[in-house]
mmCIF file of C-alpha atoms in Angstrom:
data_model
loop_
_atom_site.group_PDB
_atom_site.id
_atom_site.type_symbol
_atom_site.label_atom_id
_atom_site.label_comp_id
_atom_site.label_asym_id
_atom_site.label_seq_id
_atom_site.Cartn_x
_atom_site.Cartn_y
_atom_site.Cartn_z
ATOM 1 C CA UNK Q 1242 -0.118 -0.063 0.183
ATOM 2 C CA UNK Q 1243 1.205 3.387 -1.079
ATOM 3 C CA UNK Q 1244 2.053 6.075 1.599
ATOM 4 C CA UNK Q 1245 -0.297 9.295 1.769
ATOM 5 C CA UNK Q 1246 2.482 11.476 0.770
ATOM 6 C CA UNK Q 1247 3.996 9.199 -2.261
ATOM 7 C CA UNK Q 1248 0.346 9.984 -3.476
ATOM 8 C CA UNK Q 1249 0.428 13.408 -2.614
ATOM 9 C CA UNK Q 1250 3.958 14.034 -4.445
ATOM 10 C CA UNK Q 1251 2.413 12.176 -7.531
ATOM 11 C CA UNK Q 1252 -0.930 14.294 -7.502
ATOM 12 C CA UNK Q 1253 1.484 17.633 -7.073
ATOM 13 C CA UNK Q 1254 3.594 16.288 -10.151
ATOM 14 C CA UNK Q 1255 0.265 15.876 -12.321
ATOM 15 C CA UNK Q 1256 -0.803 19.270 -11.520
ATOM 16 C CA UNK Q 1257 2.530 20.695 -12.601
ATOM 17 C CA UNK Q 1258 2.506 18.755 -15.472
ATOM 18 C CA UNK Q 1259 -1.208 19.730 -16.181
ATOM 19 C CA UNK Q 1260 -0.196 23.360 -15.671
ATOM 20 C CA UNK Q 1261 2.822 23.240 -17.817
ATOM 21 C CA UNK Q 1262 0.542 21.869 -20.752
ATOM 22 C CA UNK Q 1263 -2.074 24.691 -20.238
ATOM 23 C CA UNK Q 1264 0.852 27.353 -19.955
ATOM 24 C CA UNK Q 1265 2.399 25.779 -23.350
ATOM 25 C CA UNK Q 1266 -0.628 25.592 -24.881
ATOM 26 C CA UNK Q 1267 -0.897 29.509 -25.250
ATOM 27 C CA UNK Q 1268 1.153 31.416 -28.085
ATOM 28 C CA UNK Q 1269 2.628 33.934 -25.648
ATOM 29 C CA UNK Q 1270 3.528 31.105 -23.247
ATOM 30 C CA UNK Q 1271 5.894 29.528 -26.089
ATOM 31 C CA UNK Q 1272 6.968 32.617 -27.068
ATOM 32 C CA UNK Q 1273 8.394 33.706 -23.567
ATOM 33 C CA UNK Q 1274 9.668 30.141 -23.362
ATOM 34 C CA UNK Q 1275 11.810 30.469 -26.544
ATOM 35 C CA UNK Q 1276 12.713 34.222 -25.598
ATOM 36 C CA UNK Q 1277 13.788 33.187 -22.408
ATOM 37 C CA UNK Q 1278 15.834 30.040 -24.099
ATOM 38 C CA UNK Q 1279 17.672 32.335 -26.678
ATOM 39 C CA UNK Q 1280 18.388 35.261 -23.865
ATOM 40 C CA UNK Q 1281 19.920 32.047 -21.613
ATOM 41 C CA UNK Q 1282 21.855 30.967 -24.317
ATOM 42 C CA UNK Q 1283 23.292 34.501 -25.309
ATOM 43 C CA UNK Q 1284 24.343 34.799 -21.774
ATOM 44 C CA UNK Q 1285 26.234 31.598 -21.728
ATOM 45 C CA UNK Q 1286 27.900 32.484 -25.148
ATOM 46 C CA UNK Q 1287 28.835 35.747 -23.919
ATOM 47 C CA UNK Q 1288 30.424 34.195 -20.627
ATOM 48 C CA UNK Q 1289 32.128 31.852 -23.037
ATOM 49 C CA UNK Q 1290 33.332 34.582 -25.202
ATOM 50 C CA UNK Q 1291 34.802 36.335 -22.557
ATOM 51 C CA UNK Q 1292 36.477 33.483 -20.950
ATOM 52 C CA UNK Q 1293 40.284 33.421 -20.984
ATOM 53 C CA UNK Q 1294 40.407 29.669 -21.572
ATOM 54 C CA UNK Q 1295 39.775 28.200 -25.116
ATOM 55 C CA UNK Q 1296 39.425 24.416 -24.556
ATOM 56 C CA UNK Q 1297 38.336 22.512 -27.075
ATOM 57 C CA UNK Q 1298 35.200 21.398 -25.600
ATOM 58 C CA UNK Q 1299 34.304 24.863 -24.719
ATOM 59 C CA UNK Q 1300 34.777 25.984 -28.243
ATOM 60 C CA UNK Q 1301 32.399 22.467 -29.266
ATOM 61 C CA UNK Q 1302 29.896 23.687 -26.709
ATOM 62 C CA UNK Q 1303 29.610 27.280 -27.711
ATOM 63 C CA UNK Q 1304 29.187 26.203 -31.617
ATOM 64 C CA UNK Q 1305 26.390 23.994 -30.581
ATOM 65 C CA UNK Q 1306 24.843 26.535 -28.759
ATOM 66 C CA UNK Q 1307 24.943 28.984 -31.549
ATOM 67 C CA UNK Q 1308 23.358 26.432 -33.397
ATOM 68 C CA UNK Q 1309 20.785 25.873 -30.709
ATOM 69 C CA UNK Q 1310 20.133 30.013 -30.603
ATOM 70 C CA UNK Q 1311 19.657 30.035 -34.479
ATOM 71 C CA UNK Q 1312 16.929 27.131 -34.510
ATOM 72 C CA UNK Q 1313 15.235 29.024 -31.205
ATOM 73 C CA UNK Q 1314 15.013 32.244 -33.225
ATOM 74 C CA UNK Q 1315 13.342 30.428 -35.837
ATOM 75 C CA UNK Q 1316 11.088 28.365 -33.829
ATOM 76 C CA UNK Q 1317 9.639 31.595 -32.180
ATOM 77 C CA UNK Q 1318 9.137 33.085 -35.851
ATOM 78 C CA UNK Q 1319 6.990 29.990 -36.727
ATOM 79 C CA UNK Q 1320 4.845 30.039 -33.439
ATOM 80 C CA UNK Q 1321 3.999 33.562 -34.577
ATOM 81 C CA UNK Q 1322 2.554 32.745 -37.980
ATOM 82 C CA UNK Q 1323 -0.948 33.462 -37.371
ATOM 83 C CA UNK Q 1324 -0.298 36.360 -34.990
ATOM 84 C CA UNK Q 1325 -1.357 39.033 -37.702
ATOM 85 C CA UNK Q 1326 -4.610 37.666 -37.733
ATOM 86 C CA UNK Q 1327 -4.773 38.402 -34.144
ATOM 87 C CA UNK Q 1328 -4.162 42.203 -34.805
ATOM 88 C CA UNK Q 1329 -6.656 42.239 -38.064
ATOM 89 C CA UNK Q 1330 -9.245 40.846 -35.459
ATOM 90 C CA UNK Q 1331 -8.388 43.501 -32.623
ATOM 91 C CA UNK Q 1332 -9.011 46.389 -35.347
ATOM 92 C CA UNK Q 1333 -12.364 45.064 -36.569
ATOM 93 C CA UNK Q 1334 -13.229 44.809 -32.848
ATOM 94 C CA UNK Q 1335 -12.407 48.579 -32.421
ATOM 95 C CA UNK Q 1336 -15.335 50.427 -30.985
ATOM 96 C CA UNK Q 1337 -13.761 53.758 -29.991
ATOM 97 C CA UNK Q 1338 -14.432 57.011 -31.861
ATOM 98 C CA UNK Q 1339 -11.918 59.633 -32.816
ATOM 99 C CA UNK Q 1340 -8.124 59.983 -32.017
ATOM 100 C CA UNK Q 1341 -8.073 57.050 -30.051
ATOM 101 C CA UNK Q 1342 -9.696 54.866 -32.507
ATOM 102 C CA UNK Q 1343 -6.930 56.208 -34.954
ATOM 103 C CA UNK Q 1344 -4.322 55.393 -32.569
ATOM 104 C CA UNK Q 1345 -5.432 51.773 -31.859
ATOM 105 C CA UNK Q 1346 -5.870 50.917 -35.374
ATOM 106 C CA UNK Q 1347 -2.367 52.396 -35.856
ATOM 107 C CA UNK Q 1348 -0.962 50.128 -32.973
ATOM 108 C CA UNK Q 1349 -2.698 46.850 -34.253
ATOM 109 C CA UNK Q 1350 -1.805 47.820 -38.048
ATOM 110 C CA UNK Q 1351 1.716 48.051 -37.050
ATOM 111 C CA UNK Q 1352 1.918 45.027 -35.167
ATOM 112 C CA UNK Q 1353 0.156 42.999 -37.780
ATOM 113 C CA UNK Q 1354 2.636 44.705 -40.304
ATOM 114 C CA UNK Q 1355 5.810 43.827 -38.235
ATOM 115 C CA UNK Q 1356 4.670 40.097 -38.039
ATOM 116 C CA UNK Q 1357 4.346 39.796 -41.805
ATOM 117 C CA UNK Q 1358 7.824 41.551 -42.431
ATOM 118 C CA UNK Q 1359 8.997 39.162 -39.702
ATOM 119 C CA UNK Q 1360 7.812 36.070 -41.924
ATOM 120 C CA UNK Q 1361 9.229 37.780 -45.248
ATOM 121 C CA UNK Q 1362 12.623 37.943 -43.414
ATOM 122 C CA UNK Q 1363 12.330 34.069 -42.473
ATOM 123 C CA UNK Q 1364 11.522 33.031 -45.896
ATOM 124 C CA UNK Q 1365 14.232 35.482 -47.264
ATOM 125 C CA UNK Q 1366 16.316 33.759 -44.752
ATOM 126 C CA UNK Q 1367 15.549 30.042 -45.983
ATOM 127 C CA UNK Q 1368 15.685 31.583 -49.640
ATOM 128 C CA UNK Q 1369 11.951 31.075 -50.417
ATOM 129 C CA UNK Q 1370 12.247 34.992 -51.724
ATOM 130 C CA UNK Q 1371 14.686 36.797 -53.345
ATOM 131 C CA UNK Q 1372 15.594 39.085 -50.816
ATOM 132 C CA UNK Q 1373 18.308 39.970 -48.462
ATOM 133 C CA UNK Q 1374 17.384 38.965 -45.235
ATOM 134 C CA UNK Q 1375 19.373 42.151 -43.780
ATOM 135 C CA UNK Q 1376 17.475 44.441 -45.848
ATOM 136 C CA UNK Q 1377 14.270 42.890 -44.674
ATOM 137 C CA UNK Q 1378 15.681 42.937 -41.006
ATOM 138 C CA UNK Q 1379 16.432 46.827 -41.178
ATOM 139 C CA UNK Q 1380 12.775 47.216 -42.655
ATOM 140 C CA UNK Q 1381 11.620 45.021 -39.759
ATOM 141 C CA UNK Q 1382 13.411 47.483 -37.305
ATOM 142 C CA UNK Q 1383 11.803 50.461 -38.884
ATOM 143 C CA UNK Q 1384 8.551 48.896 -38.195
ATOM 144 C CA UNK Q 1385 9.510 47.893 -34.741
ATOM 145 C CA UNK Q 1386 10.353 51.219 -33.896
ATOM 146 C CA UNK Q 1387 7.054 52.507 -35.443
ATOM 147 C CA UNK Q 1388 4.853 49.850 -33.648
ATOM 148 C CA UNK Q 1389 6.429 50.709 -30.242
ATOM 149 C CA UNK Q 1390 6.014 54.517 -30.296
ATOM 150 C CA UNK Q 1391 2.072 53.328 -31.340
ATOM 151 C CA UNK Q 1392 2.282 51.178 -28.312
ATOM 152 C CA UNK Q 1393 3.361 53.903 -25.764
ATOM 153 C CA UNK Q 1394 0.844 56.205 -27.105
#
């Protein structure tokens, strides 16, 4: 017969598992998880870059982490494939009048444009589009600046 402690511990892990499934089922949660992973890898790579030792294992680890960092960035963009639709839906549901309506439409419109340009950058990175990823990235940063200003207003 199992003790009540082991049953409670199992139920506790089931609760944690259930919460993780619910958490990871949300778009913003997956985005936060991939962002935290990418920033953690950036931190480790920075620590390795300032380390005076260049042991071959550390160099191999840095190369593997750089590959993982690139993959995490791509997966984060893939998770956001349908994000522009959320912004378009917010524009359609806008009920404000006058200047607040204009600002809200501008904010959601610039967010949608940012996500679309993000997808164009991803497609150009994989050479599905004949565009330079660096030039698309510059455009994306400009739209990011616009959307940030509109989100603040």
